[in-house]
Coordinates of C-alpha atoms in Angstrom, one line a residue:
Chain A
X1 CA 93.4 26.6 51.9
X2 CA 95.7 25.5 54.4
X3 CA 97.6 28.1 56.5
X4 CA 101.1 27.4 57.2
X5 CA 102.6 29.0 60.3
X6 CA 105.6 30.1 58.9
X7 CA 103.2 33.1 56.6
X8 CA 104.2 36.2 57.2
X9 CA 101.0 38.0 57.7
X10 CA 100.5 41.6 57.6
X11 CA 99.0 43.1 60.8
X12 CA 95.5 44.3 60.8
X13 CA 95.5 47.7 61.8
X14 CA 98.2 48.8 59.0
X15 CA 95.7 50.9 56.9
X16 CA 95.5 51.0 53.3
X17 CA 94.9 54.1 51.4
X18 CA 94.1 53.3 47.8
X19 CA 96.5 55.1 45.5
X20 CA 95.9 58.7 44.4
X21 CA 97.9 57.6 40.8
X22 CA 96.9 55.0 38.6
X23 CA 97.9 51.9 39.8
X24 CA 97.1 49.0 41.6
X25 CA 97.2 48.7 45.4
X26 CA 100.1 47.0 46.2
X27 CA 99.6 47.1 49.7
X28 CA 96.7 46.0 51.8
X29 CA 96.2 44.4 55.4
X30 CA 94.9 41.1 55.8
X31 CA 91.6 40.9 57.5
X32 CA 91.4 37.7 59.5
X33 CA 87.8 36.9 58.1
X34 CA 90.1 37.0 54.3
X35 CA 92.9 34.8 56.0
X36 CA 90.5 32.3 57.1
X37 CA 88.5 32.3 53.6
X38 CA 92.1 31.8 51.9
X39 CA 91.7 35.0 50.1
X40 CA 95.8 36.0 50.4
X41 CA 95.7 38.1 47.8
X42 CA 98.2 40.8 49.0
X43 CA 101.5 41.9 48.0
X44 CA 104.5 40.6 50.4
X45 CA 105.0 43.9 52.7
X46 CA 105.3 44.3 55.8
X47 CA 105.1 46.9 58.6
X48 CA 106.1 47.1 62.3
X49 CA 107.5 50.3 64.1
X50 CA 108.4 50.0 67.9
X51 CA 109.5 53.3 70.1
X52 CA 112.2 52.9 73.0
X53 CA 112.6 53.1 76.0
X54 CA 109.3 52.1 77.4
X55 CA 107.2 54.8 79.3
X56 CA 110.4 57.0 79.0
X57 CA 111.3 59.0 82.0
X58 CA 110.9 63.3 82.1
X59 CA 112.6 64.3 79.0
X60 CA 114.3 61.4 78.5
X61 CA 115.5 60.8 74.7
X62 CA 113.0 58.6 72.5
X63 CA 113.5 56.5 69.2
X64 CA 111.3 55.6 67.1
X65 CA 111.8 52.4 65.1
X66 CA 110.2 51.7 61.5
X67 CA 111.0 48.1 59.6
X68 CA 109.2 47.6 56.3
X69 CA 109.5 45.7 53.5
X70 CA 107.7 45.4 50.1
X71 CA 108.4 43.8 46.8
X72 CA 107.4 46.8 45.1
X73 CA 109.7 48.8 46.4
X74 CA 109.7 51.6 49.2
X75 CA 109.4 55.0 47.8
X76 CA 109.4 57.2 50.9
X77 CA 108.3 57.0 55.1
X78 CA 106.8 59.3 57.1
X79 CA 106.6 59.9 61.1
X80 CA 104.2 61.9 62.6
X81 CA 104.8 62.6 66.5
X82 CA 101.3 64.2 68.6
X83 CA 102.2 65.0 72.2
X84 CA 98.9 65.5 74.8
X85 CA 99.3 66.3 78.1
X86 CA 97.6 64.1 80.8
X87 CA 94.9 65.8 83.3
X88 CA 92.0 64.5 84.9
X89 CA 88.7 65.2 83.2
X90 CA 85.2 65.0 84.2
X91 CA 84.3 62.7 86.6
X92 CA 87.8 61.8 87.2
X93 CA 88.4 60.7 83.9
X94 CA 91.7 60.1 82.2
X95 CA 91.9 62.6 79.5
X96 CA 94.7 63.2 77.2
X97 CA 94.9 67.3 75.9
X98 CA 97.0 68.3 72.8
X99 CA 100.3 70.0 74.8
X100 CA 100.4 73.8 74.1
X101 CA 103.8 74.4 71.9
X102 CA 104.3 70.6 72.6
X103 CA 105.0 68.1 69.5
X104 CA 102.4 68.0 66.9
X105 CA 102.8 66.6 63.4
X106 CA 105.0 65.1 61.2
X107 CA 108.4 65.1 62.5
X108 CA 110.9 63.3 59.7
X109 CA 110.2 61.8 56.2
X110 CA 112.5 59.6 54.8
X111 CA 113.1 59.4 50.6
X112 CA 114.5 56.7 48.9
X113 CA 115.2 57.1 45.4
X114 CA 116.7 53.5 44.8
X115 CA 113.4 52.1 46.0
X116 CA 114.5 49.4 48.8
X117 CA 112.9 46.4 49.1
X118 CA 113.5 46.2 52.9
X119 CA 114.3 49.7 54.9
X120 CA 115.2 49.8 59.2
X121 CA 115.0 53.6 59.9
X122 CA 115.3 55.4 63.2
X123 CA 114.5 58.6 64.5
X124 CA 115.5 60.1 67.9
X125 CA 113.7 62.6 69.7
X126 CA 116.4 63.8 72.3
X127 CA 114.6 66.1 74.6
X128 CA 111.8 63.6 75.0
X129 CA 108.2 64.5 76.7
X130 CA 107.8 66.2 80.2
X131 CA 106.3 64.9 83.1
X132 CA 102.4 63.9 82.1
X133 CA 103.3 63.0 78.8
X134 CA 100.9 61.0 76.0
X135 CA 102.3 60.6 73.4
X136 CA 100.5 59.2 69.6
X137 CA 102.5 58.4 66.7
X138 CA 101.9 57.5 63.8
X139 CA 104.2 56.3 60.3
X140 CA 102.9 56.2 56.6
X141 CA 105.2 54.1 54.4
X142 CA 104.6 54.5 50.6
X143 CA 105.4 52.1 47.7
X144 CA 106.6 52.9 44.0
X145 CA 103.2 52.7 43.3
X146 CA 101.8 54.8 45.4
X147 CA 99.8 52.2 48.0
X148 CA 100.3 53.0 51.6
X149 CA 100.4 51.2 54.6
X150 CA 100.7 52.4 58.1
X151 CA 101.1 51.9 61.8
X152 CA 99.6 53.8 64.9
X153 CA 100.4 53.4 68.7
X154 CA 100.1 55.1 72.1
X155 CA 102.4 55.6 75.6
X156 CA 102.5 57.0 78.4
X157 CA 106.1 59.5 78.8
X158 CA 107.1 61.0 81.8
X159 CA 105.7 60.9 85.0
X160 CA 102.2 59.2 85.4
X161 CA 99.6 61.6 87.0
X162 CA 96.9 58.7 88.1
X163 CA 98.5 57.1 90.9
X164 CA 98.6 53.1 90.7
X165 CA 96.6 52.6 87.9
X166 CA 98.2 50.8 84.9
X167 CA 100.0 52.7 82.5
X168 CA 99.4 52.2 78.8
X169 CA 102.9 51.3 77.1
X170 CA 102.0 50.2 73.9
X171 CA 98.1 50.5 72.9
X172 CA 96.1 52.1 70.1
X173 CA 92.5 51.6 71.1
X174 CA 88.9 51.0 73.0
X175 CA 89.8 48.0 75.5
X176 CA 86.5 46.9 75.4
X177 CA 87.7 45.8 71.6
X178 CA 91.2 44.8 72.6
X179 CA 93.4 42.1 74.6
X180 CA 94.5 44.2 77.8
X181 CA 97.7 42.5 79.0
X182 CA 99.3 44.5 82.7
X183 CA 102.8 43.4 83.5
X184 CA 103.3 43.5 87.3
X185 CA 107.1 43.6 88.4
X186 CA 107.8 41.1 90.9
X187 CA 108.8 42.1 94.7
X188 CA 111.3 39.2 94.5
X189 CA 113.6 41.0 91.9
X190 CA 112.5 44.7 91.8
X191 CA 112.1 47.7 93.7
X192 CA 110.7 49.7 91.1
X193 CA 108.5 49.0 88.8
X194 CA 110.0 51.0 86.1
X195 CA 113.1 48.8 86.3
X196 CA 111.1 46.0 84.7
X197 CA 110.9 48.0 81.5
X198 CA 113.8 47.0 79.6
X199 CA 113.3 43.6 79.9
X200 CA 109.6 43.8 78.4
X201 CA 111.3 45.3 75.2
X202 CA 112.4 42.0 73.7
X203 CA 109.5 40.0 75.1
X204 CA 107.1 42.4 73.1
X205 CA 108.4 43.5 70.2
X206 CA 110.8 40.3 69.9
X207 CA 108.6 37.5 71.6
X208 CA 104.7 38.9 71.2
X209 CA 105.2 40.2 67.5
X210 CA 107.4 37.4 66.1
X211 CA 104.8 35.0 66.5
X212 CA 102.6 34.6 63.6
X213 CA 99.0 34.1 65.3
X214 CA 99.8 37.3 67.3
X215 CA 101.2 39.2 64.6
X216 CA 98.4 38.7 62.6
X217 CA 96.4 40.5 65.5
X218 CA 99.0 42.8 66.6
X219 CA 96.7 45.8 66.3
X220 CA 94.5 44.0 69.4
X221 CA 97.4 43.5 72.2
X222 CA 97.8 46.2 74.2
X223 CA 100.3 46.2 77.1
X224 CA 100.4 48.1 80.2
X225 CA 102.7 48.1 83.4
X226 CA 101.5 48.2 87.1
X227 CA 103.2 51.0 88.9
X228 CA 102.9 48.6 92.3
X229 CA 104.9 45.8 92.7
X230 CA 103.4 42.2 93.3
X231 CA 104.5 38.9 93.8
X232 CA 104.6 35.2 92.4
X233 CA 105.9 32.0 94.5
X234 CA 107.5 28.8 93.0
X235 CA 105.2 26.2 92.0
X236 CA 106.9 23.6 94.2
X237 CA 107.0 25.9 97.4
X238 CA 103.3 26.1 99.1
X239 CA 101.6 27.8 99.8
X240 CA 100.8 28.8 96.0
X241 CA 100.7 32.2 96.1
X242 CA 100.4 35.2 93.0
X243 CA 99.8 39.1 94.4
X244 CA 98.1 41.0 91.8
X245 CA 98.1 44.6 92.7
X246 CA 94.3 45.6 93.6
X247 CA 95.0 48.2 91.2
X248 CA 95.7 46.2 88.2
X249 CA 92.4 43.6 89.3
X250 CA 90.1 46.6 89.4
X251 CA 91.1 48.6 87.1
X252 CA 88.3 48.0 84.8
X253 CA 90.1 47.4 81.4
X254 CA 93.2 44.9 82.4
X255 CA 92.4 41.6 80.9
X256 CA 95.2 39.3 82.6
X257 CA 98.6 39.9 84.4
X258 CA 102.0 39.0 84.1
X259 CA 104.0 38.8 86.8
X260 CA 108.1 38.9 85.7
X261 CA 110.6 38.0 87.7
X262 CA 114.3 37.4 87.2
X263 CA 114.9 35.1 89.7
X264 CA 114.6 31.6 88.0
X265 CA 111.1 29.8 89.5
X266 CA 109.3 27.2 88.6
X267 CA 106.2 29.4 87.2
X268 CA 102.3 28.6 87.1
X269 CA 99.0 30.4 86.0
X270 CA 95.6 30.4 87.3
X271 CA 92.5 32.6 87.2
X272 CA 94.1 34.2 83.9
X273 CA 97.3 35.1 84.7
X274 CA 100.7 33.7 85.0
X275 CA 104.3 34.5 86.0
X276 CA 107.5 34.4 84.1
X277 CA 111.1 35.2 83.3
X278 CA 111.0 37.9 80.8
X279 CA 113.3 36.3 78.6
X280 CA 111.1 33.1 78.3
X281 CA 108.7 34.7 75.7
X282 CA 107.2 31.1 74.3
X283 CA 106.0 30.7 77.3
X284 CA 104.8 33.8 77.5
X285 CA 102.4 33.5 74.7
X286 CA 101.3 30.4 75.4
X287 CA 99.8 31.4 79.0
X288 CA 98.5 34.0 76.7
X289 CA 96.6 31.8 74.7
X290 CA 95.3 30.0 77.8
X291 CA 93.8 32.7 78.9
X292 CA 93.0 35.1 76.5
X293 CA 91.8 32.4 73.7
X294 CA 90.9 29.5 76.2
X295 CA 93.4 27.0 73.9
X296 CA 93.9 23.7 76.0
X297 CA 97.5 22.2 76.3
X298 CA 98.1 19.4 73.2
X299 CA 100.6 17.4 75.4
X300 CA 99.8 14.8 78.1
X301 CA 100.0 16.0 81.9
X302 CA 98.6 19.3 80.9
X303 CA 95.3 21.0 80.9
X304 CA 92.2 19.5 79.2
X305 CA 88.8 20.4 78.2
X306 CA 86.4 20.1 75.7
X307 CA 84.7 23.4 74.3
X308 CA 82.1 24.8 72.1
X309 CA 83.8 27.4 70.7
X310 CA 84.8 27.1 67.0
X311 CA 88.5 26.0 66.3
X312 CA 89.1 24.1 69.5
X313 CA 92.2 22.1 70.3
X314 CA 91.5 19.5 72.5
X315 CA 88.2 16.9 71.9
X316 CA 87.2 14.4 74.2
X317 CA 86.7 11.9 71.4
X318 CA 88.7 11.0 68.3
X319 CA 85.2 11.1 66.6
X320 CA 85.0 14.7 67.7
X321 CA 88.5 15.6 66.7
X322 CA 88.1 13.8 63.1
X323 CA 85.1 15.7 62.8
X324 CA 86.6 19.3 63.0
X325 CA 89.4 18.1 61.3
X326 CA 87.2 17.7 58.1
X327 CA 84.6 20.0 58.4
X328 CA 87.7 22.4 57.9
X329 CA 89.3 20.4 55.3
X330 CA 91.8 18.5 56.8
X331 CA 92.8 15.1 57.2
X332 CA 90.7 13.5 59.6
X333 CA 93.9 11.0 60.2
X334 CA 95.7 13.8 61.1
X335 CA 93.8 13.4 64.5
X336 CA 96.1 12.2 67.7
X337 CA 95.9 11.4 71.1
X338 CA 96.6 13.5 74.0
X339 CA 96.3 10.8 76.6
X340 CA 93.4 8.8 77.6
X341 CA 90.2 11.0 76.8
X342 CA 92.1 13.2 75.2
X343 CA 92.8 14.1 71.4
X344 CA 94.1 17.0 69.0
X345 CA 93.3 17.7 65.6
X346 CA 96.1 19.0 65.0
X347 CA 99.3 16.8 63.9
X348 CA 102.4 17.1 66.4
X349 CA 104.4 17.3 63.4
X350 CA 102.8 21.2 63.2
X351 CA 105.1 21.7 66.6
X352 CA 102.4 24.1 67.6
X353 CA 103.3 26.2 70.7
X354 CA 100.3 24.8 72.8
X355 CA 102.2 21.4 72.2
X356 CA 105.3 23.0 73.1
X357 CA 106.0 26.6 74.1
X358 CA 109.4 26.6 73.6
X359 CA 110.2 28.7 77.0
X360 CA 112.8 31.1 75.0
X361 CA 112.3 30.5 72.0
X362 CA 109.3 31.2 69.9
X363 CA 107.1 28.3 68.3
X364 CA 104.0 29.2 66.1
X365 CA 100.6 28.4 66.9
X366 CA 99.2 24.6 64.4
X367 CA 96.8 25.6 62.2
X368 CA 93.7 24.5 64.3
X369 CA 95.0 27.0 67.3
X370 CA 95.9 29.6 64.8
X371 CA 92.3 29.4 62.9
X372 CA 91.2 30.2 66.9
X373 CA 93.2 33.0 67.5
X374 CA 92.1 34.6 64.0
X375 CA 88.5 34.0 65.2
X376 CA 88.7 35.8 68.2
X377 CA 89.9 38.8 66.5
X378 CA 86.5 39.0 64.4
X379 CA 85.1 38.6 67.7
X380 CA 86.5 41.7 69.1
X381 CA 85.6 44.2 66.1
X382 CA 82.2 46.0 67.0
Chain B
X1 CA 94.8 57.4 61.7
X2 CA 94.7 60.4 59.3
X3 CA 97.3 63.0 60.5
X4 CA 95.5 65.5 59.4
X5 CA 92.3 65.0 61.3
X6 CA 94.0 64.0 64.5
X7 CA 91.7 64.9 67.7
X8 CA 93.4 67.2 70.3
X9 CA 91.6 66.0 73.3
X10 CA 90.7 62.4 74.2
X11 CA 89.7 60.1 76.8
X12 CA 92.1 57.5 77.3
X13 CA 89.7 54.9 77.9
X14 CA 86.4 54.7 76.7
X15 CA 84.3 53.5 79.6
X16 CA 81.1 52.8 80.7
X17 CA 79.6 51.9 84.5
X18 CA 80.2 48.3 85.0
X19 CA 79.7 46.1 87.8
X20 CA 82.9 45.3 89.1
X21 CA 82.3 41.9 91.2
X22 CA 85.2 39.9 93.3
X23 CA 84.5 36.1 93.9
X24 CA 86.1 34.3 96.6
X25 CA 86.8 30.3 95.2
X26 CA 87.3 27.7 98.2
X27 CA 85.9 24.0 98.8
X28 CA 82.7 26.0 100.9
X29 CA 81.9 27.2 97.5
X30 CA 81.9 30.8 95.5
X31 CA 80.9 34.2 97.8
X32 CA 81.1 37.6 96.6
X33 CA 83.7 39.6 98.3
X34 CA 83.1 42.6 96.7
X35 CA 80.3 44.7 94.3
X36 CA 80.6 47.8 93.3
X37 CA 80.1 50.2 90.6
X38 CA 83.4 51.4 88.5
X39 CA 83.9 52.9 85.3
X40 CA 85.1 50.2 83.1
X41 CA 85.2 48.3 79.6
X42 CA 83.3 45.1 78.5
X43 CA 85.0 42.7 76.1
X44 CA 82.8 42.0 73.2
X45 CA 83.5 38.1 73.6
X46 CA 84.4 36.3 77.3
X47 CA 88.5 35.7 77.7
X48 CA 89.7 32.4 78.5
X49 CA 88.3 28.9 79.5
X50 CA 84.0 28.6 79.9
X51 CA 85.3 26.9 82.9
X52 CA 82.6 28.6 85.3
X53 CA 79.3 30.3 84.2
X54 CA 77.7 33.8 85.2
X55 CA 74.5 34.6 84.8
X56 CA 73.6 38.0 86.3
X57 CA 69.9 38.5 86.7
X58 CA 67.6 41.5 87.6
X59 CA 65.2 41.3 90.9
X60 CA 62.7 39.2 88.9
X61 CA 65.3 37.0 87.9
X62 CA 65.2 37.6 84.2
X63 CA 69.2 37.9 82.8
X64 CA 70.8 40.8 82.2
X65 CA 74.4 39.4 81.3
X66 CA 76.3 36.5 81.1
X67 CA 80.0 36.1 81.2
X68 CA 82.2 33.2 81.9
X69 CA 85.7 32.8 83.3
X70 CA 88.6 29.8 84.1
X71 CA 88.4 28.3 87.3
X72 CA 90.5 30.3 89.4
X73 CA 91.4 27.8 91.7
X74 CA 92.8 25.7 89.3
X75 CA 96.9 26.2 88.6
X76 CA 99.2 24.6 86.2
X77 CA 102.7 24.6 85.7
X78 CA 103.8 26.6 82.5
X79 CA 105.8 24.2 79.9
X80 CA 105.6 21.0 78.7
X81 CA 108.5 19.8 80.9
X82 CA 107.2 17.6 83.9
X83 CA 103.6 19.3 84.3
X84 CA 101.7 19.6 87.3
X85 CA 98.6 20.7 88.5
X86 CA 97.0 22.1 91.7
X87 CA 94.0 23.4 93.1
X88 CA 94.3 26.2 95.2
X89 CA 92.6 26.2 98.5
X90 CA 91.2 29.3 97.7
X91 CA 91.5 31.9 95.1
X92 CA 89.7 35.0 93.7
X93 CA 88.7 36.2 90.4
X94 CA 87.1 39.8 89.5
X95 CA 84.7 40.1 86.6
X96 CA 83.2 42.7 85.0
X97 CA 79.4 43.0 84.2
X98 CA 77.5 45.8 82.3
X99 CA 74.0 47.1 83.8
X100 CA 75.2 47.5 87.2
X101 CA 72.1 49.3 88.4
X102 CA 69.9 46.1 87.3
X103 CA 72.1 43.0 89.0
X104 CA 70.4 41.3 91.5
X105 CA 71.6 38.3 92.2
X106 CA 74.7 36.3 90.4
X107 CA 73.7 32.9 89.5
X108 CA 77.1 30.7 89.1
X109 CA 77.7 27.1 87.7
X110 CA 81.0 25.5 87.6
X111 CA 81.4 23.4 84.3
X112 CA 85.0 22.2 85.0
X113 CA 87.8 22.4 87.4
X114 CA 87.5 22.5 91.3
X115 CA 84.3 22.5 92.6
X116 CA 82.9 21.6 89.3
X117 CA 78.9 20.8 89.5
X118 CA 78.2 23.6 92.2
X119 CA 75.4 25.6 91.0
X120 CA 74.2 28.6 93.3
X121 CA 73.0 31.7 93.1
X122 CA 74.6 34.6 95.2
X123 CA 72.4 38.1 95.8
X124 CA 74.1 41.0 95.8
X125 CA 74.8 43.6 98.2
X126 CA 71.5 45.7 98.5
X127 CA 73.6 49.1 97.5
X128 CA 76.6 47.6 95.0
X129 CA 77.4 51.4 94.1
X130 CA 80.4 52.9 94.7

C-alpha cells in the first residue's frame, strides 16, 4: 500500500473503548505497525484538544480546546480536569499530589442531538490553578454508535517549584518512551522565558500537529520550556556559538533543544539541536527529524550519510536506493540523485520536507521518511 | 486514561540512576568533561545520526551499553536555501548511559563527521557518583 502524505491519520494515543451497545466500533487509533502493513481500516475521525495559554501564570484563566470530527456523527464530549499539587518527594523527586478541594473530575459535557460531523468546543476555567499547579486532563468524545475516542495531556500551572529544570508544557508520559523536545528562549530577544510562550502556541499545535508524520505520533512529542535563558549566534557570524542552559543538557530526560529567537538569523543545528524563529515551523520539524529520527537532507549542499537503519533516505549508491525502493514496493526508477554519491529513494515530486522544509509553511514528510518516522514510534513502545 | 481510576499521586518522571557523561569534541580528539550519577530516563532506541559510537564497558572490559549520537561538531545551516556547513572547533554533547555503578571506561569511534576514524577509549573518573 502506498501512503500518501496528505492521510489524515488518527493519533496513537486516542484510546478506543469498544462500545457498550451493539454496534460496530467506529472509532479506533491507528497503530503505526497497522499503517505500515496497510491495514487502514478505520473510520474518518479525528481528535486533537489543545489548552491555552501555555504554563499559565497563578490563577490565571485556562481554555481548553477540543476539535473532532467523525463521519458517524458526534453524539456527545466530555472534559475531565485533575489538579495535583507539585512537592518534592523522596529523594528529591518531582511528585505531583491530588490538590485538597482542588479540581478533580469531569468538569463540562457537551450533547449534541443533531449529531455533527465536525464539532470546535471550548471551555474556560477562569480562576485557573495556583502557584505549584499540575494539571491532567483528559476528553472522551462519543459517536452515534457508541465508539469512543479520546485524548490525554499534562502541564505545569502556576509557579514552578524546581528551580531551572524544564517545565513540562504539553506531555502525557515516561520520557524514556517519548521524544523530549526543551525550548530555550533566546537572550537576544527575551528577558523572560515565559515571554516565549505565546509564540510556541502556533508552532505546536499549528506547526508540530499539522504535519502528518508527526501527527501520526503525536502521543510521543512532549514539549518543555527552560526557565533560563540561552543563546544562538548567526551562522555567518563566528564564532559559531549555541548556549544550552546546563539545566536543560543535564536534566536527564530532555532529548534536544530549541533555541527561538525573534530576531531574524541565519539559523544552524548541531549536536541535536537547532535554533529558529518561532514562526518558521517547517523548519522546525525538519531539524526535528535530523535529530530525533537521524533523516539526512534529500537536496544537494546538505547533509549526507548512509545508514543502517530501516527506511533511510539518503544511499550512497543508486543500487542501494533502487534496492529499498523495491524491497518496499516501489518503483525502483523512482530513485534520484542527490549530488555526486548521493541518492534518494524517494521521488522529488513527493516535495518531502527533508527535500524542502518550507521555513513557514508546513510540507509533509515522502513516503520513505514518513515509513521512518512511523518506525521509530514502534521503537519507543516498551 | 480512565477517569475513574485516576492515580492521586505521581512521580512526574519515571527515572532510574543513569550515567550522565559530557564529552568535549575538538581536533585533539573526544575527553570527558564530566561523569556523574543523576536520576534520569533512557530512550528505548538512540536519537539522531549513528554518527559516533559508544561503547561503555565494565573494569574487565565486557559492555555494559552502547549508545550513539551526531557528531557534535558538525553544524549545518537549516533550509534548502544556499546551504552550508561547518565544523566547530570544539563542541560538547551529554549522553546518557544506564548501569552507572559498572562504567569503566567509554570506548568511542567516530563513523562520520569531524574527526571521523578516531577510535579511543576514555576511563572514567575513579568515583563518577554524584
Amino acid at each position: 500500500m502506498v501512503i500518501t502524505p496528505s492521510l489524515r491519520l488518527r493519533a496513537p494515543g486516542t484510546e478506543s473503548r469498544a462500545p457498550s451497545a451493539v454496534g460496530r466500533a467506529t472509532s479506533c487509533w491507528i497503530r503505526p505497525a497497522l499503517l505500515l502493513s496497510g491495514a487502514l481500516g478505520c473510520s474518518s475521525a479525528t481528535l486533537s484538544t489543545r489548552y491555552a495559554p501555555l504554563h499559565p501564570a497563578n490563577h490565571q484563566a485556562v481554555t481548553f480546546r477540543v476539535i473532532a470530527t467523525d463521519s458517524d456523527g458526534i453524539a456527545s464530549i466530555r472534559l475531565h480536569v485533575f489538579e495535583y499539587e507539585l512537592l518534592v518527594g523522596a529523594a528529591g523527586a518531582q511528585v505531583a499530589r491530588r490538590r485538597a478541594a482542588g479540581t478533580w473530575g469531569a468538569v463540562r459535557t457537551w450533547s449534541f442531538p443533531s449529531h455533527p460531523g465536525a464539532i470546535d468546543e471550548s471551555h474556560t476555567i477562569s480562576g485557573g490553578f495556583p502557584a505549584a499547579s499540575y494539571i491532567r486532563y483528559l476528553v472522551e468524545v462519543r459517536d452515534t454508535l457508541s465508539g469512543d475516542v479520546s485524548d490525554s495531556w499534562a502541564f505545569a500551572a502556576g509557579d514552578w517549584p524546581f528551580g531551572n529544570s524544564p517545565i513540562p508544557i504539553w506531555v502525557n508520559g515516561p520520557p524514556g518512551e517519548r521524544i523530549d523536545i526543551a525550548f530555550v528562549a533566546d537572550r537576544t530577544d527575551f528577558v523572560n522565558a515565559r515571554d516565549m510562550l505565546p509564540g510556541l502556541v502556533p508552532l505546536i499545535f499549528d506547526g508540530y500537529h499539522e504535519n502528518a508524520g508527526i501527527r501520526a505520533g503525536r502521543k510521543y512529542w512532549q514539549f518543555y520550556y527552560s526557565p533560563n535563558l540561552g543563546f544562538i549566534s548567526d551562522f555567518d557570524t563566528p564564532p559559531r556559538q549555541m548556549d544550552i542552559p546546563p539545566s536543560v543538557v543535564s536534566a536527564g530526560i530532555i532529548d534536544g533543544a530549541t533555541v527561538i529567537h525573534t530576531t531574524v538569523k541565519r539559523d544552524w543545528a548541531a549536536g541535536g539541536n537547532f535554533g529558529t524563529e518561532p514562526q518558521n515551523r517547517g523548519t522546525a520539524v525538519h531539524e526535528s527529524a535530523h535529530a530525533v529520527f537521524g533523516l539526512k537532507d534529500e537536496y544537494a549542499g546538505g547533509g549526507h550519510a548512509s545508514s543502517s537503519d530501516p527506511h533511510h533516505n539518503n544511499y550512497d549508491s543508486l543500487g542501494s536506493a533502487q534496492s529499498y525502493n523495491t524491497s518496499n514496493g516501489w518503483a525502483a526508477s523512482d530513485a534520484e540523485v542527490i549530488q555526486t554519491s548521493w541518492w534518494r529513494p524517494e521521488p522529488s515530486g513527493l516535495q518531502c520536507i527533508m527535500l524542502d522544509d518550507g521555513d513557514a509553511s508546513m510540507p509533509e514528510f515522502g513516503r520513505t521518511c514518513l515509513h521512518r518516522a512511523l518506525w521509530f514510534y514502534l521503537q519507543l513502545e516498551p | 486514561m480512565d477517569p475513574k481510576s485516576v492515580p492521586t499521586e505521581l512521580a512526574l518522571y519515571p527515572t532510574m540512576p543513569v550515567l550522565l557523561v559530557t564529552l568535549e569534541a575538538s581536533d585533539a580528539g573526544y575527553q570527558i568533561v564530566e561523569a556523574r550519577t543523576i536520576p534520569g530516563a533512557i530512550n528505548r532506541v538512540p536519537f539522531g545520526s549513528h554518527d559516533v559510537l559508544v561503547s561503555a564497558e565494565d573494569g574487565s572490559g565486557v559492555s555494559v551499553a552502547s549508545t550513539s549520537f551526531v557528531n557534535p561538531r558538525a553544524a549545518h545551516t537549516t533550509g534548502a536555501k544556499s546551504p552550508q556547513e561547518a565544523v566547530l572547533p570544539a563542541a560538547r554533547i551529554t549522553i546518557l548511559l544506564p548501569a552507572p555503578d559498572r562504567i569503566r571506561v567509554l570506548s568511542i569511534k567516530v563513523v562520520s563527521g569531524p574527526n571521523a576514524g578516531l577510535e579511543t577509549r576514555l576511563p572514567l573518573p575513579s568515583s563518577p557518583g554524584d
